[in-house]
Tab-separated table of C-alpha atoms and ligand atoms in Angstrom:
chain	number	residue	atom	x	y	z
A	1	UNK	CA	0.000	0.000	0.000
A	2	UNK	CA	1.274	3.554	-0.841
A	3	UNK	CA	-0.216	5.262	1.573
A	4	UNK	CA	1.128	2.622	4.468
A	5	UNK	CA	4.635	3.041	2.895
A	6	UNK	CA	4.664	6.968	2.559
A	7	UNK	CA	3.722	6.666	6.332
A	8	UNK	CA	6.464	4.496	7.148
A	9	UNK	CA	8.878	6.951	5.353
A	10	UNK	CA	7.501	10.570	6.926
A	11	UNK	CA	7.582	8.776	10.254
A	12	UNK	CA	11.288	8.230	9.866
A	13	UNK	CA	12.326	11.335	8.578
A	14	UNK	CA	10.583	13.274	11.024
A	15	UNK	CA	12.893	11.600	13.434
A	16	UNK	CA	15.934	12.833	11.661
A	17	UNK	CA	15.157	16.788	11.011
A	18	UNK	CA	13.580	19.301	12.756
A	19	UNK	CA	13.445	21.111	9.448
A	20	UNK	CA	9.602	21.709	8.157
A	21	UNK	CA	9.954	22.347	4.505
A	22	UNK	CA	7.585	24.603	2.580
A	23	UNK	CA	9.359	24.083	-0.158
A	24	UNK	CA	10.640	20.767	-2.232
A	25	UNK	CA	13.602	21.157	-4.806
A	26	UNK	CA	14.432	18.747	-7.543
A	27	UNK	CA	17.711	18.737	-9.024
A	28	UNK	CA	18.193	17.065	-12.257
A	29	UNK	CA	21.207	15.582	-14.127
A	30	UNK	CA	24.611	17.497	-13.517
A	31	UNK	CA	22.774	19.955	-11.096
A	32	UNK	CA	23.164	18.515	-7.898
A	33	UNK	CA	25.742	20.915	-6.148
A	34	UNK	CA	22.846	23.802	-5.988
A	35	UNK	CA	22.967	21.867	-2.079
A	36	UNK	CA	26.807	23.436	-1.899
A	37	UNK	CA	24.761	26.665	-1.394
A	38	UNK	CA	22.149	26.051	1.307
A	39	UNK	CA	23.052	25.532	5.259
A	40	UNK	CA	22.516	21.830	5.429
A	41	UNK	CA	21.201	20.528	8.543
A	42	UNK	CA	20.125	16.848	7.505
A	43	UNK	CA	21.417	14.521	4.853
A	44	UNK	CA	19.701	11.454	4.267
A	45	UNK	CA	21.139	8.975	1.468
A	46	UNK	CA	18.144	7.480	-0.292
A	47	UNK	CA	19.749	3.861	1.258
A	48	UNK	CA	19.384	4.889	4.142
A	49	UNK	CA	15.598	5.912	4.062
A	50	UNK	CA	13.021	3.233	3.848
A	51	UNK	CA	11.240	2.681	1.336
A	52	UNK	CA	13.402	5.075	-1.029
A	53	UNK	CA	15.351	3.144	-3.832
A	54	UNK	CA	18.938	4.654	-4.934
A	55	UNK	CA	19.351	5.945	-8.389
A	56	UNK	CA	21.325	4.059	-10.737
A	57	UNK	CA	22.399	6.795	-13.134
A	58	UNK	CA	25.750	8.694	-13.176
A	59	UNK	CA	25.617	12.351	-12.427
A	60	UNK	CA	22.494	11.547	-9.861
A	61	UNK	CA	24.054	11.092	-6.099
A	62	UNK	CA	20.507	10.021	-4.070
A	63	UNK	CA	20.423	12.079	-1.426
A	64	UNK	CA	17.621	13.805	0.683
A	65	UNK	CA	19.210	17.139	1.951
A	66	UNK	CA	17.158	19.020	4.878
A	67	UNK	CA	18.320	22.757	5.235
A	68	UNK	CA	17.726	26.428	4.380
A	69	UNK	CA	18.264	29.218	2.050
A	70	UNK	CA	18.131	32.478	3.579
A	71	UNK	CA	15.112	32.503	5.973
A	72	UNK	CA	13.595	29.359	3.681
A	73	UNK	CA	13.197	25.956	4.892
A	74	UNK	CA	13.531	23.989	2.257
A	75	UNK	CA	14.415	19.660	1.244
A	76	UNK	CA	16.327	19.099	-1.987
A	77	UNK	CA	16.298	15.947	-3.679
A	78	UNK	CA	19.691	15.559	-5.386
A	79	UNK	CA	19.340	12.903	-7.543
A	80	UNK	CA	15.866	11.672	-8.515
A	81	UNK	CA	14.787	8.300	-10.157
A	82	UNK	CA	13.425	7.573	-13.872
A	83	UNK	CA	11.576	5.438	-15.769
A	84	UNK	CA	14.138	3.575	-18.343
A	85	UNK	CA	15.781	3.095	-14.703
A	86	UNK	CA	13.116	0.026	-15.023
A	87	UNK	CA	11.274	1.254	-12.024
A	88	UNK	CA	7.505	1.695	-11.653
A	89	UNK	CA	5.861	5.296	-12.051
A	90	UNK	CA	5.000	4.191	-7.991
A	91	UNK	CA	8.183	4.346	-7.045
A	92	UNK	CA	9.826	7.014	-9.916
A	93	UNK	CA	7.374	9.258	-8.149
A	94	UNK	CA	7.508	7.916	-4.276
A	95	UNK	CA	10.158	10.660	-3.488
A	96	UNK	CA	7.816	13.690	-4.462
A	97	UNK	CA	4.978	12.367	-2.757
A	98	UNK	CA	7.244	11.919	0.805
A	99	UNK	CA	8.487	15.752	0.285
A	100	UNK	CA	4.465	16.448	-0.479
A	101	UNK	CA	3.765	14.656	2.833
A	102	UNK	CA	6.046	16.671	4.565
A	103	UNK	CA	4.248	19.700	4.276
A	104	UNK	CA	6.132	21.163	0.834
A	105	UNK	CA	3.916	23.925	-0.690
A	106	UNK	CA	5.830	24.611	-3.542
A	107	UNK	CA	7.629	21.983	-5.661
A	108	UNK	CA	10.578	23.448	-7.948
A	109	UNK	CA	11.585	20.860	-10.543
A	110	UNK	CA	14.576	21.011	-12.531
A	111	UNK	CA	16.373	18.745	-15.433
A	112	UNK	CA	18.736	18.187	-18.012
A	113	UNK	CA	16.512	18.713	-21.461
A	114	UNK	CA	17.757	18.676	-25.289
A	115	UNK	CA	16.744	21.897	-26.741
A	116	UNK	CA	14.940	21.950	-30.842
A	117	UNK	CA	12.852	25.501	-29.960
A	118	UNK	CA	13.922	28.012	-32.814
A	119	UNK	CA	16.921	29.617	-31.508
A	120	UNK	CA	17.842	27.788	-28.215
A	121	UNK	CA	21.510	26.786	-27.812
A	122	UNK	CA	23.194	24.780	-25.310
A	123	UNK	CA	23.337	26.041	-21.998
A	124	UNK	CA	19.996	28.085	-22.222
A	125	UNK	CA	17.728	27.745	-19.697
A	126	UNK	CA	13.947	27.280	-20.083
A	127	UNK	CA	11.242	27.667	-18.064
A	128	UNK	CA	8.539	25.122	-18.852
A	129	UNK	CA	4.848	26.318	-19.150
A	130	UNK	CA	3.282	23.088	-19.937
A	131	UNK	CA	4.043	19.513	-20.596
A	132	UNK	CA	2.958	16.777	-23.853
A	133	UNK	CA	3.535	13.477	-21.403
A	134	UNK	CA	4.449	10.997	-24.589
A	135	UNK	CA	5.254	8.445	-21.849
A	136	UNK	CA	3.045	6.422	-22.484
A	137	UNK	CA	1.916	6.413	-18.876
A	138	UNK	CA	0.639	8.422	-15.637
A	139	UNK	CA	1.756	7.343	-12.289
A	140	UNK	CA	-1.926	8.201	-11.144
A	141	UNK	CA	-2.800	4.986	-13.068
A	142	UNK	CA	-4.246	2.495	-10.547
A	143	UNK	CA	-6.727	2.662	-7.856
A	144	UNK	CA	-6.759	6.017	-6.545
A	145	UNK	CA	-5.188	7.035	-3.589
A	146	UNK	CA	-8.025	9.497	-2.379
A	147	UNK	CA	-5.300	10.611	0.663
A	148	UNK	CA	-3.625	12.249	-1.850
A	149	UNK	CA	-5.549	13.768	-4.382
A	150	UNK	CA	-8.743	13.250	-6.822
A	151	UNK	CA	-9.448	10.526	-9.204
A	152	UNK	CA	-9.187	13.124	-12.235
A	153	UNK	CA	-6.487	15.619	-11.569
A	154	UNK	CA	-7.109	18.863	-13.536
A	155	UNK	CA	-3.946	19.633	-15.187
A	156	UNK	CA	-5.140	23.183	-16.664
A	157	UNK	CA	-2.361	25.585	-14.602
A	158	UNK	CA	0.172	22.236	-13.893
A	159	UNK	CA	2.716	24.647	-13.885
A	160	UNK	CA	1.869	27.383	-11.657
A	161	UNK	CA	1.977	30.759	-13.237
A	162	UNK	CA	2.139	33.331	-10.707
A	163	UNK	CA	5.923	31.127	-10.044
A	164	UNK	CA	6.576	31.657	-14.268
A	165	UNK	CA	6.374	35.614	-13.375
A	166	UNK	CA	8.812	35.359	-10.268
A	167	UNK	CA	11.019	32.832	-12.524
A	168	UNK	CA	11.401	35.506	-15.457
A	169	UNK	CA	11.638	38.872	-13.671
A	170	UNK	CA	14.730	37.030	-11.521
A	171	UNK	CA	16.045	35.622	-14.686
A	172	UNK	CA	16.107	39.042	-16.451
A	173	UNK	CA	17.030	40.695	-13.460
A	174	UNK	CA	20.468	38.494	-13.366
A	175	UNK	CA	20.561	38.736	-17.075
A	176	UNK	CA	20.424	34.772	-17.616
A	177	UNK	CA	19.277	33.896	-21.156
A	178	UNK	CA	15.999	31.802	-20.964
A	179	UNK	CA	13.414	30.377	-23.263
A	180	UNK	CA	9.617	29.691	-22.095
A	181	UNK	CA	8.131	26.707	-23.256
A	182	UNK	CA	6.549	23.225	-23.904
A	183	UNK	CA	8.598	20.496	-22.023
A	184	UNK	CA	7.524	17.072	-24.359
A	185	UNK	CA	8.213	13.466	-21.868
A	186	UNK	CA	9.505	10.546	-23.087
A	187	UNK	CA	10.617	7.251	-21.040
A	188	UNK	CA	14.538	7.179	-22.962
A	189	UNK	CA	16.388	5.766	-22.464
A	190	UNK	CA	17.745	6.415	-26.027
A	191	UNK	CA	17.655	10.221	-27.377
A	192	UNK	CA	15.422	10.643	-29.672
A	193	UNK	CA	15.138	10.419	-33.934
A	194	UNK	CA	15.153	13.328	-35.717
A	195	UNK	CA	11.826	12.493	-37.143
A	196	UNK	CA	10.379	12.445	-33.282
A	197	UNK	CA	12.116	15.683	-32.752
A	198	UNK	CA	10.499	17.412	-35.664
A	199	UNK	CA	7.150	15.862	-34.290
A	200	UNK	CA	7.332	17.294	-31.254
A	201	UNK	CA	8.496	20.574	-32.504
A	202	UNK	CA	5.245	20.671	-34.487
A	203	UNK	CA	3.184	19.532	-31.242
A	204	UNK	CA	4.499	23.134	-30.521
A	205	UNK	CA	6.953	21.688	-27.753
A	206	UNK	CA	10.529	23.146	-27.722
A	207	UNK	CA	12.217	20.685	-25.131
A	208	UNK	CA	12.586	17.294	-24.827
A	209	UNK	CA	13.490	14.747	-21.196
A	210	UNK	CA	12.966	11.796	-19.897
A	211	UNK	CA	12.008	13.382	-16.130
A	212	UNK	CA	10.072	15.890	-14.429
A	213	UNK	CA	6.777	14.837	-15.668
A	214	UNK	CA	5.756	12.296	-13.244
A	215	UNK	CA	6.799	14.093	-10.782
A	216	UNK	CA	4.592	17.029	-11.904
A	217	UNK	CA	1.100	14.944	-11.651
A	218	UNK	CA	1.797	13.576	-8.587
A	219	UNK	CA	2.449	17.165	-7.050
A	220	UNK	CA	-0.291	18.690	-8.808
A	221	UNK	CA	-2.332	15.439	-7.779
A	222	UNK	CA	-1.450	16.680	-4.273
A	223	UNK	CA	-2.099	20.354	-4.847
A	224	UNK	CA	0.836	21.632	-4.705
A	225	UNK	CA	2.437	24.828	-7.055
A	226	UNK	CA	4.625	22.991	-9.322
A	227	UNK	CA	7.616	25.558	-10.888
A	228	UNK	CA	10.072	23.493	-13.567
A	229	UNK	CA	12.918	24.863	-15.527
A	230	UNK	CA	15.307	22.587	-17.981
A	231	UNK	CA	18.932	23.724	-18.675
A	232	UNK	CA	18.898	22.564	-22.243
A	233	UNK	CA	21.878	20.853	-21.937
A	234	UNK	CA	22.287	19.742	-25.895
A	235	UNK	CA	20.475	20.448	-28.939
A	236	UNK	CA	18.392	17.584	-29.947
A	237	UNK	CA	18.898	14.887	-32.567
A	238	UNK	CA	18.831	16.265	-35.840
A	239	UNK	CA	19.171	20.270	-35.074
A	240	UNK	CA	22.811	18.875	-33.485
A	241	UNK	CA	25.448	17.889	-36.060
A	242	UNK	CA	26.598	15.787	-33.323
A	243	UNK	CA	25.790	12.582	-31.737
A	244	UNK	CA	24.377	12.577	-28.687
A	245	UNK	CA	26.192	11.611	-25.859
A	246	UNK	CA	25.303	12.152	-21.743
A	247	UNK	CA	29.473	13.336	-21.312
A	248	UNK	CA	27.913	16.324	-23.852
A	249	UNK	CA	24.496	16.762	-21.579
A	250	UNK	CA	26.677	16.433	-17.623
A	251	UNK	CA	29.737	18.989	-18.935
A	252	UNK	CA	26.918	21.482	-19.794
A	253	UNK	CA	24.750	21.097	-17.284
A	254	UNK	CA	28.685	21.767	-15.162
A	255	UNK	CA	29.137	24.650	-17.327
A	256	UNK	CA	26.183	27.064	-16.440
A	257	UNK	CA	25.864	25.443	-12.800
A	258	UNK	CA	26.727	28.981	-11.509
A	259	UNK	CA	24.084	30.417	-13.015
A	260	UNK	CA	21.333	27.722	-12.023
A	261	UNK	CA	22.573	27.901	-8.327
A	262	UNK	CA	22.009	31.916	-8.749
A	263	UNK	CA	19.057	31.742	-10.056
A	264	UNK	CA	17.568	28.719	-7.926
A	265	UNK	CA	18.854	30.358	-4.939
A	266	UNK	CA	17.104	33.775	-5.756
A	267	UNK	CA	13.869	31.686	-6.863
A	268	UNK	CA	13.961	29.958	-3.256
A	269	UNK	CA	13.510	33.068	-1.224
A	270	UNK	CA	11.190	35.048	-3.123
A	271	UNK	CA	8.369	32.443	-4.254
B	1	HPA	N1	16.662	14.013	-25.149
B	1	HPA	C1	16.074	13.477	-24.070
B	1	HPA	N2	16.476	13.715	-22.836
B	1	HPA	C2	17.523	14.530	-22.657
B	1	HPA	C3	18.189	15.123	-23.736
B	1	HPA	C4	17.737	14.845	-25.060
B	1	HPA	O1	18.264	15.328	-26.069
B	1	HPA	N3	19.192	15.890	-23.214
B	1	HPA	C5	19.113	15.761	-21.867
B	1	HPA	N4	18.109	14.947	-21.525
């Protein structure tokens, strides 16, 4: 049962912070030393927390960090878990629904995404407005968990927008480069064709990942403000003249870190 093993898993965390987070951060591929900037009271290793399964890919460390930024309680999840990873949307999105269950208000997601919108280039940032989930799934699917949220989720303002207006007018005011956008989900864990990227560029998206969207129902199941923004760490198949390789999508995602920890940390104290 979910709702037993959620339980189980706020129980035990309670016992090892006395920090009360409003608000839950999600750090993506490559993006995981944003925690170098908050005062860290609690680490928990996902290992170590039951119920939590550690991630398997490289550039993801698994930890559940309790702390603050500025006069914000917040808990970061560096390192999250995904789909190809084989495991079920339960358990992709079992993480997110402990941080819900620990009071978060405000869920700010973030990823690694490859980039096809007219005129992105590596190392932009983008601020997604609304997801196509092409994954084939929902990890609502199943009986519904009524302690959590409603059988049919409305999905109309998934990303909040009041949080878009904050994102930008930080953004501009530290002169970071950003694009605004459809995010489009796939499982991976291969890139994609170029004929899939040109259909999703005429779906109207402009980014492409194999994250963040599960993780986005389940918080909006919960009702909570859901923020996202992708560092588009490559340009997709076929608008690259590269291959696509996840050395090309980590050293990016290393390259404009310090601008993602500025921005992230500006974000956290003024949503
Ligand atoms: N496609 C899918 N997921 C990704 C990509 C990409 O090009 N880059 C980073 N994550």
């Amino acid at each position: 049962m979910v709702i037993q093993k959620l339980t189980e898993t706020v129980n035990f965390i309670k016992t090892k912070t006395k920090i009360k987070p409003k608000i839950g951060i999600i750090l993506g591929s490559g993006l995981g030393h944003f925690v170098q900037h908050m005062q860290i009271e609690t680490t928990l290793a996902f290992h170590e927390i039951p119920h939590f399964i550690p991630p398997t890919v490289e550039g993801h460390s698994g930890n559940l960090i309790f702390g603050s930024i500025g006069d914000r309680d917040i808990v970061v999840l560096q390192g999250r878990l995904h789909y190809y990873e084989g495991h079920s949307m339960e358990t992709v999105v079992f993480p997110a629904r402990t941080m819900a269950l620990l009071g978060i208000e405000i869920l700010i997601v973030t990823n690694s995404a490859g980039g096809y919108g007219d005129g992105m280039k590596p190392g932009d940032f983008m601020l997604i407005e609304d997801h196509i989930n092409l994954m084939g799934t929902n990890p609502l699917m199943g009986p519904n968990i009524k302690e959590l949220g409603p059988r049919f989720p409305d999905m109309t303002e998934a990303y909040d927008k009041e949080l878009i207006i904050i994102a930008e007018r930080i953004l501009r005011s530290q002169k970071t480069f950003f694009h605004k956008g459809i995010y489009v989900g796939v499982t991976g864990p291969t890139y994609e064709t170029p004929s899939e990227i040109r259909m999703f560029k005429n779906f109207g998206g402009k980014a492409v990942g194999m994250s963040t969207i599960p993780e986005v129902i389940a918080a909006n199941h919960l009702g909570i403000r859901v923020a996202a923004v992708s560092c588009i760490t490559n340009l997709a198949a076929g608008i690259s003249q590269n291959k696509l390789t996840h050395a090309e999508v980590t050293e990016t995602a290393k390259n404009v870190e310090q601008k993602f920890c500025d921005f992230l940390k500006e974000f956290t104290v003024k949503v």
